[in-house]
PDB file of N, CA and C in Angstrom:
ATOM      1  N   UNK W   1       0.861  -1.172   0.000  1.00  0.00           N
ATOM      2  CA  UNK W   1       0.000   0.000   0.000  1.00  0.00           C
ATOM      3  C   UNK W   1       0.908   1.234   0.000  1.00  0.00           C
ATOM      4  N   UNK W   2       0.668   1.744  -1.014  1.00  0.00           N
ATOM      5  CA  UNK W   2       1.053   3.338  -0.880  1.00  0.00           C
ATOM      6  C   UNK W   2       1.266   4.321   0.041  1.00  0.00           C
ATOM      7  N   UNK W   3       2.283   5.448   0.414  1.00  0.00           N
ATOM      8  CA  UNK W   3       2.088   6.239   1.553  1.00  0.00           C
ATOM      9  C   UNK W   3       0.874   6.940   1.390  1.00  0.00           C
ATOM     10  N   UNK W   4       0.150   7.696  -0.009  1.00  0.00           N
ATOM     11  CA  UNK W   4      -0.683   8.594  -0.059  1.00  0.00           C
ATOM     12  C   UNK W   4      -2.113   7.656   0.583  1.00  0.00           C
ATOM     13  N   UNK W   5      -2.243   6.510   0.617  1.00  0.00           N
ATOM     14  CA  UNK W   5      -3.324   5.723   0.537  1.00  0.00           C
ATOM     15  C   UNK W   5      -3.360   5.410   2.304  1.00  0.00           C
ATOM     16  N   UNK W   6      -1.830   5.362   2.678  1.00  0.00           N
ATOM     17  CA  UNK W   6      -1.974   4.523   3.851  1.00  0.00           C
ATOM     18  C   UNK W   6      -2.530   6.013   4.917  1.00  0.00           C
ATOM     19  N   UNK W   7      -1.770   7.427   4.440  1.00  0.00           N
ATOM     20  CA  UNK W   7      -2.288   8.105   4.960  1.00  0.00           C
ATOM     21  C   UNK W   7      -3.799   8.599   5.022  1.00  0.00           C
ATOM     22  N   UNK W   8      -4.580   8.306   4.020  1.00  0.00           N
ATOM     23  CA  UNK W   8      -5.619   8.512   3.635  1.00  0.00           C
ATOM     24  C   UNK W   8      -6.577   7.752   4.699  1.00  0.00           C
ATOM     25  N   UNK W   9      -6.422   6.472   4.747  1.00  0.00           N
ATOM     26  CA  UNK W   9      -6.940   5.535   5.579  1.00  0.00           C
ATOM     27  C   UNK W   9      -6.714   5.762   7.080  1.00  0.00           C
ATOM     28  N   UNK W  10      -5.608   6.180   7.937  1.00  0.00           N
ATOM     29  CA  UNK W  10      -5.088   6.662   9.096  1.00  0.00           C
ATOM     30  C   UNK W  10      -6.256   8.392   9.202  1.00  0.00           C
ATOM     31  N   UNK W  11      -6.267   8.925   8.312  1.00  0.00           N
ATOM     32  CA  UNK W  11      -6.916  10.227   8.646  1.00  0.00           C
ATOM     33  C   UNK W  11      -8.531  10.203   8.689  1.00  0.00           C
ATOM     34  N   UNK W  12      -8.965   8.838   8.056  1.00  0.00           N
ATOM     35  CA  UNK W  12     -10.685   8.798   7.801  1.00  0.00           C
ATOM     36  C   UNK W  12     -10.814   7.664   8.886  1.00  0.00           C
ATOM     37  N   UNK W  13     -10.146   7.002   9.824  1.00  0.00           N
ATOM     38  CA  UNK W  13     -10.183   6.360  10.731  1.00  0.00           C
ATOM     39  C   UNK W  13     -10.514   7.128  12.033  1.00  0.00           C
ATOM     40  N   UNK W  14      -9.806   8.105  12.059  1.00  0.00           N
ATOM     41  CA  UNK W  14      -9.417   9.025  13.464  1.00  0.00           C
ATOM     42  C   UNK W  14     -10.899  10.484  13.016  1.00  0.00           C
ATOM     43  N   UNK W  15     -11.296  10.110  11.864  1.00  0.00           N
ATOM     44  CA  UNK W  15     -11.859  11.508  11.719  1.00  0.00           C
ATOM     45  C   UNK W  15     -13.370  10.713  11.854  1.00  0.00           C
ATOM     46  N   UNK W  16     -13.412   8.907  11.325  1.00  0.00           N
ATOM     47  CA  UNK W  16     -14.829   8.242  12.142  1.00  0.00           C
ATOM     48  C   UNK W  16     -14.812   8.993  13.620  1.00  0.00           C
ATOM     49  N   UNK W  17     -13.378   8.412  14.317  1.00  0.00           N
ATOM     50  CA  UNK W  17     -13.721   8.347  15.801  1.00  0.00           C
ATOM     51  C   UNK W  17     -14.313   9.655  16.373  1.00  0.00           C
ATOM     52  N   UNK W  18     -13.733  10.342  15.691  1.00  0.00           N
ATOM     53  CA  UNK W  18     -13.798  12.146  15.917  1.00  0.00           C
ATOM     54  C   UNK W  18     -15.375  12.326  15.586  1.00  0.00           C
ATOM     55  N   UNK W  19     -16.174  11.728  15.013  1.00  0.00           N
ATOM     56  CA  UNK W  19     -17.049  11.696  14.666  1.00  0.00           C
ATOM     57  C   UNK W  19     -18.238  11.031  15.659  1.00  0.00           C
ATOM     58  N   UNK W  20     -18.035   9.765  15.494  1.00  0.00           N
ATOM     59  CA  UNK W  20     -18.333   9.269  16.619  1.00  0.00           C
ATOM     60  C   UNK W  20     -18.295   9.316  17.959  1.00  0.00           C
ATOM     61  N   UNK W  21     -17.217  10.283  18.940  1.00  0.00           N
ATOM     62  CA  UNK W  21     -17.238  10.904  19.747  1.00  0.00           C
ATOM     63  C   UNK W  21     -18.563  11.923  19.813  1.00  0.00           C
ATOM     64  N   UNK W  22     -18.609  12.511  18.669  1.00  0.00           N
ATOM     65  CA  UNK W  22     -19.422  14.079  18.782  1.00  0.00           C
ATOM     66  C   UNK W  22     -20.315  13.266  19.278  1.00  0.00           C
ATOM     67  N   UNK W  23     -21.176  12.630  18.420  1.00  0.00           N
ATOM     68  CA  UNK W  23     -22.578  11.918  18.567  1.00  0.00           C
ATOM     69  C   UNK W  23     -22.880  11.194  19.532  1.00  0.00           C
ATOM     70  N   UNK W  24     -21.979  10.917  20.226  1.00  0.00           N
ATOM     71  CA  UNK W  24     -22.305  10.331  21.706  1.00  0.00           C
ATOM     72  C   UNK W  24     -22.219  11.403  22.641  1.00  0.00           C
ATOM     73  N   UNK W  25     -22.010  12.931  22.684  1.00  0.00           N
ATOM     74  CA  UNK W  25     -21.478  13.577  23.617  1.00  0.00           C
ATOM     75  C   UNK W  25     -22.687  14.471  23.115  1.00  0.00           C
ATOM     76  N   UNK W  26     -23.331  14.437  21.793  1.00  0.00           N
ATOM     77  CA  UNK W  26     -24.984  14.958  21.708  1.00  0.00           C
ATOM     78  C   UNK W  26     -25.505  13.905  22.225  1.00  0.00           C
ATOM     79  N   UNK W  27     -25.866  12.659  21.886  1.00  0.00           N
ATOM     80  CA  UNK W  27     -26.972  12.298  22.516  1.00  0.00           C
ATOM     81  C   UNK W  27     -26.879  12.102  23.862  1.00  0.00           C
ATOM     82  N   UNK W  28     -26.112  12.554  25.170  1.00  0.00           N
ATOM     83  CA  UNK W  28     -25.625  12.476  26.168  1.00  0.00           C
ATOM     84  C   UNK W  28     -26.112  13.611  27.250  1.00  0.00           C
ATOM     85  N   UNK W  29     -26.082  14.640  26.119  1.00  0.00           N
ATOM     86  CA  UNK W  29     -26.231  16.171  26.858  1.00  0.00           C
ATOM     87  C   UNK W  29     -27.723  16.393  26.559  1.00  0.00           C
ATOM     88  N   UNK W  30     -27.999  17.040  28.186  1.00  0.00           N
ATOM     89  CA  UNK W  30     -29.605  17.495  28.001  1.00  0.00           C
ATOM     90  C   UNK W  30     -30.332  18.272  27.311  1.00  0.00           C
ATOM     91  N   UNK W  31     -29.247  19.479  26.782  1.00  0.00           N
ATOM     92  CA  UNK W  31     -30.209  20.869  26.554  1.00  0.00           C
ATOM     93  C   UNK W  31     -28.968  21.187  25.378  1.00  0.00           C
ATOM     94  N   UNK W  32     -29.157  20.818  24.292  1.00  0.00           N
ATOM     95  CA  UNK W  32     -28.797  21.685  22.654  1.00  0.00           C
ATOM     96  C   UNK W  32     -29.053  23.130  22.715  1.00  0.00           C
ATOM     97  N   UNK W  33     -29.584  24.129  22.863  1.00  0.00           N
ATOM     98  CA  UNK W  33     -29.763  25.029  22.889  1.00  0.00           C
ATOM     99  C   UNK W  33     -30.146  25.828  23.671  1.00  0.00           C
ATOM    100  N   UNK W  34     -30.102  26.569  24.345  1.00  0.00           N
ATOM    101  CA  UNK W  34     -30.348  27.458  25.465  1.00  0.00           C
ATOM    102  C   UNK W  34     -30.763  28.721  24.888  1.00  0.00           C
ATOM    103  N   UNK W  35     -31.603  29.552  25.219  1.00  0.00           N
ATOM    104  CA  UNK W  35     -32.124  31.001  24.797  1.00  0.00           C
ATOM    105  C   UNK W  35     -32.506  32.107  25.652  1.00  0.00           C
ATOM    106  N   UNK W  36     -32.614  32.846  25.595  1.00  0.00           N
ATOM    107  CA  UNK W  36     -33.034  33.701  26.773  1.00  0.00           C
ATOM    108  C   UNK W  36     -34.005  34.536  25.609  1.00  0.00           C
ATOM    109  N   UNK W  37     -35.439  34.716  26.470  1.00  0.00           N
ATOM    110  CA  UNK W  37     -36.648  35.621  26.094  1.00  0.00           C
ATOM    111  C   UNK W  37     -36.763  36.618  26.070  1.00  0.00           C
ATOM    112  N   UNK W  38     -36.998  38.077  25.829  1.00  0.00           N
ATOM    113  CA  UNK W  38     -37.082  39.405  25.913  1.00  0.00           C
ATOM    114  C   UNK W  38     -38.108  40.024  25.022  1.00  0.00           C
ATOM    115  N   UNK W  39     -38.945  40.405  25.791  1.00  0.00           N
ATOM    116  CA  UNK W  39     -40.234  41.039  24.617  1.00  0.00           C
ATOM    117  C   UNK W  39     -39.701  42.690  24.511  1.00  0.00           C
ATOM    118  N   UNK W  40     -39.614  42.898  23.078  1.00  0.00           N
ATOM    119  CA  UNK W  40     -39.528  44.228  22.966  1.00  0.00           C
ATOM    120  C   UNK W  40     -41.123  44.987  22.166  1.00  0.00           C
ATOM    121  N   UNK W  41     -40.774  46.026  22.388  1.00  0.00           N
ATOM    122  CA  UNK W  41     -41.844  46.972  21.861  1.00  0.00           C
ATOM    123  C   UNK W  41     -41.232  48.476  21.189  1.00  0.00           C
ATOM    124  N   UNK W  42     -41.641  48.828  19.987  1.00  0.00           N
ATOM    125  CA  UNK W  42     -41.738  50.004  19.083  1.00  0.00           C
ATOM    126  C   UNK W  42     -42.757  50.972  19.870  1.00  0.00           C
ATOM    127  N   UNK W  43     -42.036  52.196  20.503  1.00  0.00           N
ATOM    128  CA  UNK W  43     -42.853  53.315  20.308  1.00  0.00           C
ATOM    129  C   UNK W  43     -43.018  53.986  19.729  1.00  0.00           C
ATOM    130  N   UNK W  44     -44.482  54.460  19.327  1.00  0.00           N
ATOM    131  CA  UNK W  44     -44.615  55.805  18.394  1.00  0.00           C
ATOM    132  C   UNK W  44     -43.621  56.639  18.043  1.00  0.00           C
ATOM    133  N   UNK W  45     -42.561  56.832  18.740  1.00  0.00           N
ATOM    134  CA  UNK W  45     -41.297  57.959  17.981  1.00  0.00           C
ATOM    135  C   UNK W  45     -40.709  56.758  17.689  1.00  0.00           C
ATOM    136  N   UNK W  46     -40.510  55.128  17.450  1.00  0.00           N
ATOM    137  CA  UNK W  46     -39.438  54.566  16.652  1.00  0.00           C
ATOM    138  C   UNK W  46     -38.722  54.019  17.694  1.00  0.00           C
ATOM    139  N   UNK W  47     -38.761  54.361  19.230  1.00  0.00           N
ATOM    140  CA  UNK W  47     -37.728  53.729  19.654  1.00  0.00           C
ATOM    141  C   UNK W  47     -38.047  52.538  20.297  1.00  0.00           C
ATOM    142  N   UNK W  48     -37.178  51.519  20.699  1.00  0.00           N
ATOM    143  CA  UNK W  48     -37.338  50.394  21.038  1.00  0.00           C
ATOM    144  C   UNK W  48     -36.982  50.229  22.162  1.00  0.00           C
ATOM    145  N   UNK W  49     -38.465  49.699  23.255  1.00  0.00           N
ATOM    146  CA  UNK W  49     -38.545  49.513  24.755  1.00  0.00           C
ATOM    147  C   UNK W  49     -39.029  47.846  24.947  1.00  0.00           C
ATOM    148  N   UNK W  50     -37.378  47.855  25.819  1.00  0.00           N
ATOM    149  CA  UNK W  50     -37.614  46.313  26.539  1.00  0.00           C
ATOM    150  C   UNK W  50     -38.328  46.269  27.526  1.00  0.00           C
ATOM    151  N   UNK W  51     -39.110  45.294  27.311  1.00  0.00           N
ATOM    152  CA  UNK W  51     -40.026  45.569  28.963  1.00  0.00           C
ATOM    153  C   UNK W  51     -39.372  44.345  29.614  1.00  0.00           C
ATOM    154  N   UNK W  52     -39.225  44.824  31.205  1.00  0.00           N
ATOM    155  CA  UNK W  52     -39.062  44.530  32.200  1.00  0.00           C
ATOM    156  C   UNK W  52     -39.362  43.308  32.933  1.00  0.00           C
ATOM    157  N   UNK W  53     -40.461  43.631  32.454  1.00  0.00           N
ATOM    158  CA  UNK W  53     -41.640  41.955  33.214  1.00  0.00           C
ATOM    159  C   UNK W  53     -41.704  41.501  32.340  1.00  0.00           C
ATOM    160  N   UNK W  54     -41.594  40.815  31.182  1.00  0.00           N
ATOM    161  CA  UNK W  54     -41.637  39.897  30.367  1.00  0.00           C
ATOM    162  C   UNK W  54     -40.503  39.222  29.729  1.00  0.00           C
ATOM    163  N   UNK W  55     -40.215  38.372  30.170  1.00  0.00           N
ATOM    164  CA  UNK W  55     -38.932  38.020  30.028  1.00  0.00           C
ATOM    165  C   UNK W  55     -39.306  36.277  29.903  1.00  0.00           C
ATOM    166  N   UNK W  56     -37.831  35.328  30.043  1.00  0.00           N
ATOM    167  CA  UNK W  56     -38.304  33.849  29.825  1.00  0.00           C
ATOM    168  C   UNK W  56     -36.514  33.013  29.488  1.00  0.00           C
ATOM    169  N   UNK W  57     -36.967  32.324  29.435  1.00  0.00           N
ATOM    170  CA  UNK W  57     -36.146  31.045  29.205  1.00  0.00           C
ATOM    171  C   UNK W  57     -36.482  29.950  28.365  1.00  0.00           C
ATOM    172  N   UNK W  58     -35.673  29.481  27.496  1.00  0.00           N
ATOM    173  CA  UNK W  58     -36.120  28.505  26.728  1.00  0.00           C
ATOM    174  C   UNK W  58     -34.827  27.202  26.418  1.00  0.00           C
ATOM    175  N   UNK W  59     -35.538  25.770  26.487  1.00  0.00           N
ATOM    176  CA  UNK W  59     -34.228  25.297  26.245  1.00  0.00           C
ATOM    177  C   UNK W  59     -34.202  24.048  25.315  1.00  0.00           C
ATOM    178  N   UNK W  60     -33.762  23.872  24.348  1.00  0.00           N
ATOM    179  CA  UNK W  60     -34.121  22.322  23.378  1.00  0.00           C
ATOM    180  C   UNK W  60     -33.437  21.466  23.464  1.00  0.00           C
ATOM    181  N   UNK W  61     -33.862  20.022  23.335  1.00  0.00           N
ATOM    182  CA  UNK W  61     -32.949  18.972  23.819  1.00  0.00           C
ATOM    183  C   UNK W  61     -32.927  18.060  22.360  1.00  0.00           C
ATOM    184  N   UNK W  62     -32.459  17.053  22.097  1.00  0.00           N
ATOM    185  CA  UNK W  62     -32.538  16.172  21.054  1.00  0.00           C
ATOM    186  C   UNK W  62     -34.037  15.435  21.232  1.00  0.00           C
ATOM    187  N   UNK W  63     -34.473  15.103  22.357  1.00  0.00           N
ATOM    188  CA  UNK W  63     -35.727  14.312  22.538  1.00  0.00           C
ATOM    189  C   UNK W  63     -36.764  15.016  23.117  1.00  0.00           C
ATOM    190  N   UNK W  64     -36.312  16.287  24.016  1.00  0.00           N
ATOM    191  CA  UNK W  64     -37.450  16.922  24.861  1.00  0.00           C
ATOM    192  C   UNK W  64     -36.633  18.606  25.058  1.00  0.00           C
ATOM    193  N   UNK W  65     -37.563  19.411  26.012  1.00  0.00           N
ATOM    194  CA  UNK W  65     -36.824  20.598  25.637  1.00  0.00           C
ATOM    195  C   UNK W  65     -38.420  21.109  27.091  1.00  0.00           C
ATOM    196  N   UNK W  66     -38.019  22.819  27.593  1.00  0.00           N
ATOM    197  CA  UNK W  66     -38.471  22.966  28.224  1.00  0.00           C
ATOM    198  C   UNK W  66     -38.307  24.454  27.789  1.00  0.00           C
ATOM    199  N   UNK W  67     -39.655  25.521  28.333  1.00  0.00           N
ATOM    200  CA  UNK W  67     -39.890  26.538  27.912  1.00  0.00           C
ATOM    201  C   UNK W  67     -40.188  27.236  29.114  1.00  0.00           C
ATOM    202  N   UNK W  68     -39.966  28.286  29.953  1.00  0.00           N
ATOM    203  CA  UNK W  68     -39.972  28.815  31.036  1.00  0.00           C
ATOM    204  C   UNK W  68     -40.241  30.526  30.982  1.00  0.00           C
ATOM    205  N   UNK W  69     -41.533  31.113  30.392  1.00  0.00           N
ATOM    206  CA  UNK W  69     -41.808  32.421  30.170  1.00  0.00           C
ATOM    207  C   UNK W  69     -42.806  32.969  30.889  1.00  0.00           C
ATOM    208  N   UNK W  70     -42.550  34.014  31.191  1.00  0.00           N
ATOM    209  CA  UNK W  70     -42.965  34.955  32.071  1.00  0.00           C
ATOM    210  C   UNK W  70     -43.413  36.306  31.570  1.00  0.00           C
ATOM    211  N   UNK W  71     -45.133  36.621  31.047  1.00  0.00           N
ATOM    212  CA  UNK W  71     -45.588  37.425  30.263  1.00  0.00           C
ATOM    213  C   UNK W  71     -46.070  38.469  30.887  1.00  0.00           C
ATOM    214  N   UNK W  72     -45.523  38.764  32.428  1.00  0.00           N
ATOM    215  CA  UNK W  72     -46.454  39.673  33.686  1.00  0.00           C
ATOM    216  C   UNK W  72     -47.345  39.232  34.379  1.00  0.00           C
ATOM    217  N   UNK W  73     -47.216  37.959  34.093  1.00  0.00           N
ATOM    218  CA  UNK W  73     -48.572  37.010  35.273  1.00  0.00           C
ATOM    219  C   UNK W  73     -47.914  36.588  35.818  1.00  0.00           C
ATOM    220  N   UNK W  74     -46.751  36.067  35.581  1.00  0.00           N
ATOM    221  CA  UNK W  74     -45.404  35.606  36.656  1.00  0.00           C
ATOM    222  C   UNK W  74     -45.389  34.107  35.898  1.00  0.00           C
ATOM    223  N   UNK W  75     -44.146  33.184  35.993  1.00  0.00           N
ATOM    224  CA  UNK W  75     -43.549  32.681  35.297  1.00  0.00           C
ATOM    225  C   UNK W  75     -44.255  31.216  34.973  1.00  0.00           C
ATOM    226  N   UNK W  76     -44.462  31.075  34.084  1.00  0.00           N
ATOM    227  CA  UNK W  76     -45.019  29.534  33.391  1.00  0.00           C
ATOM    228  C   UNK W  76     -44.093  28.588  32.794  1.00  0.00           C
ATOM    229  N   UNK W  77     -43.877  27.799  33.318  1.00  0.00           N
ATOM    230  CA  UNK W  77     -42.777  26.375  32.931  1.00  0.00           C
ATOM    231  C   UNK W  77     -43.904  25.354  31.721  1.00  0.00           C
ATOM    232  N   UNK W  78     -43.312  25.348  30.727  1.00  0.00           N
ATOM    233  CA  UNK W  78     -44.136  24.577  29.850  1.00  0.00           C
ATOM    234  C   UNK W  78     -43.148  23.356  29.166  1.00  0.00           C
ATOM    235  N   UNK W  79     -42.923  22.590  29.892  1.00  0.00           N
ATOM    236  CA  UNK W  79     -41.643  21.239  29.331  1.00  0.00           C
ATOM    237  C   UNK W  79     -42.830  20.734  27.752  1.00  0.00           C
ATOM    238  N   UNK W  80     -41.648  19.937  27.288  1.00  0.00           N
ATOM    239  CA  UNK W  80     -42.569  19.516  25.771  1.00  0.00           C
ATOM    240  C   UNK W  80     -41.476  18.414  25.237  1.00  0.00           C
ATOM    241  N   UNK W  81     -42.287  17.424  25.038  1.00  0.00           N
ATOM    242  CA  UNK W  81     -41.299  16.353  24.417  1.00  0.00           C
ATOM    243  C   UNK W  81     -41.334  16.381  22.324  1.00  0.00           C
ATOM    244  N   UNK W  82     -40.577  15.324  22.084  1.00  0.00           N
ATOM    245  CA  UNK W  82     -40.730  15.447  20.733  1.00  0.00           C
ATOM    246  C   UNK W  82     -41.289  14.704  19.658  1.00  0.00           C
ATOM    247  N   UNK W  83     -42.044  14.163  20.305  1.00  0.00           N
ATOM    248  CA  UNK W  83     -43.473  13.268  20.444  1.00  0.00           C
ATOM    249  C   UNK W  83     -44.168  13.868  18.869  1.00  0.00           C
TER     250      UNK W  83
END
């Protein structure tokens, strides 16, 4: 076997494992994405007001994921699978 070949084979070996690592270290971990909520609002002159009390949390998982927002009634946890 060739050097160009033998290297070829040595680099798509280590770049499976490299691969195969990732995908066990996603399906492992709870929460893929994390977000944070913020309702904004346009006033009549154009400018843009964050409000205060409305705020939230959001978070997605590979199988399930959980939603945690707070619209001024005070905070609602809404989990959700991927059903």
């Amino acid at each position: 076997m060739n050097i160009l070949k033998r290297g070829m084979v040595f680099i798509t070996f280590f770049g499976c494992c490299f691969a195969i690592a990732l995908m066990a270290a996603a399906m492992s971990t709870k929460f893929w994405l994390e977000a944070e909520a913020i309702q904004r609002r346009i006033n009549p002159d154009n400018r843009i007001e964050v409000r205060p009390n409305s705020t939230g949390h959001v978070n997605f998982g590979l199988f399930k994921g959980r939603k945690s927002l707070n619209v001024g009634f005070g905070t609602r946890l809404h989990p959700f699978d991927g059903e």
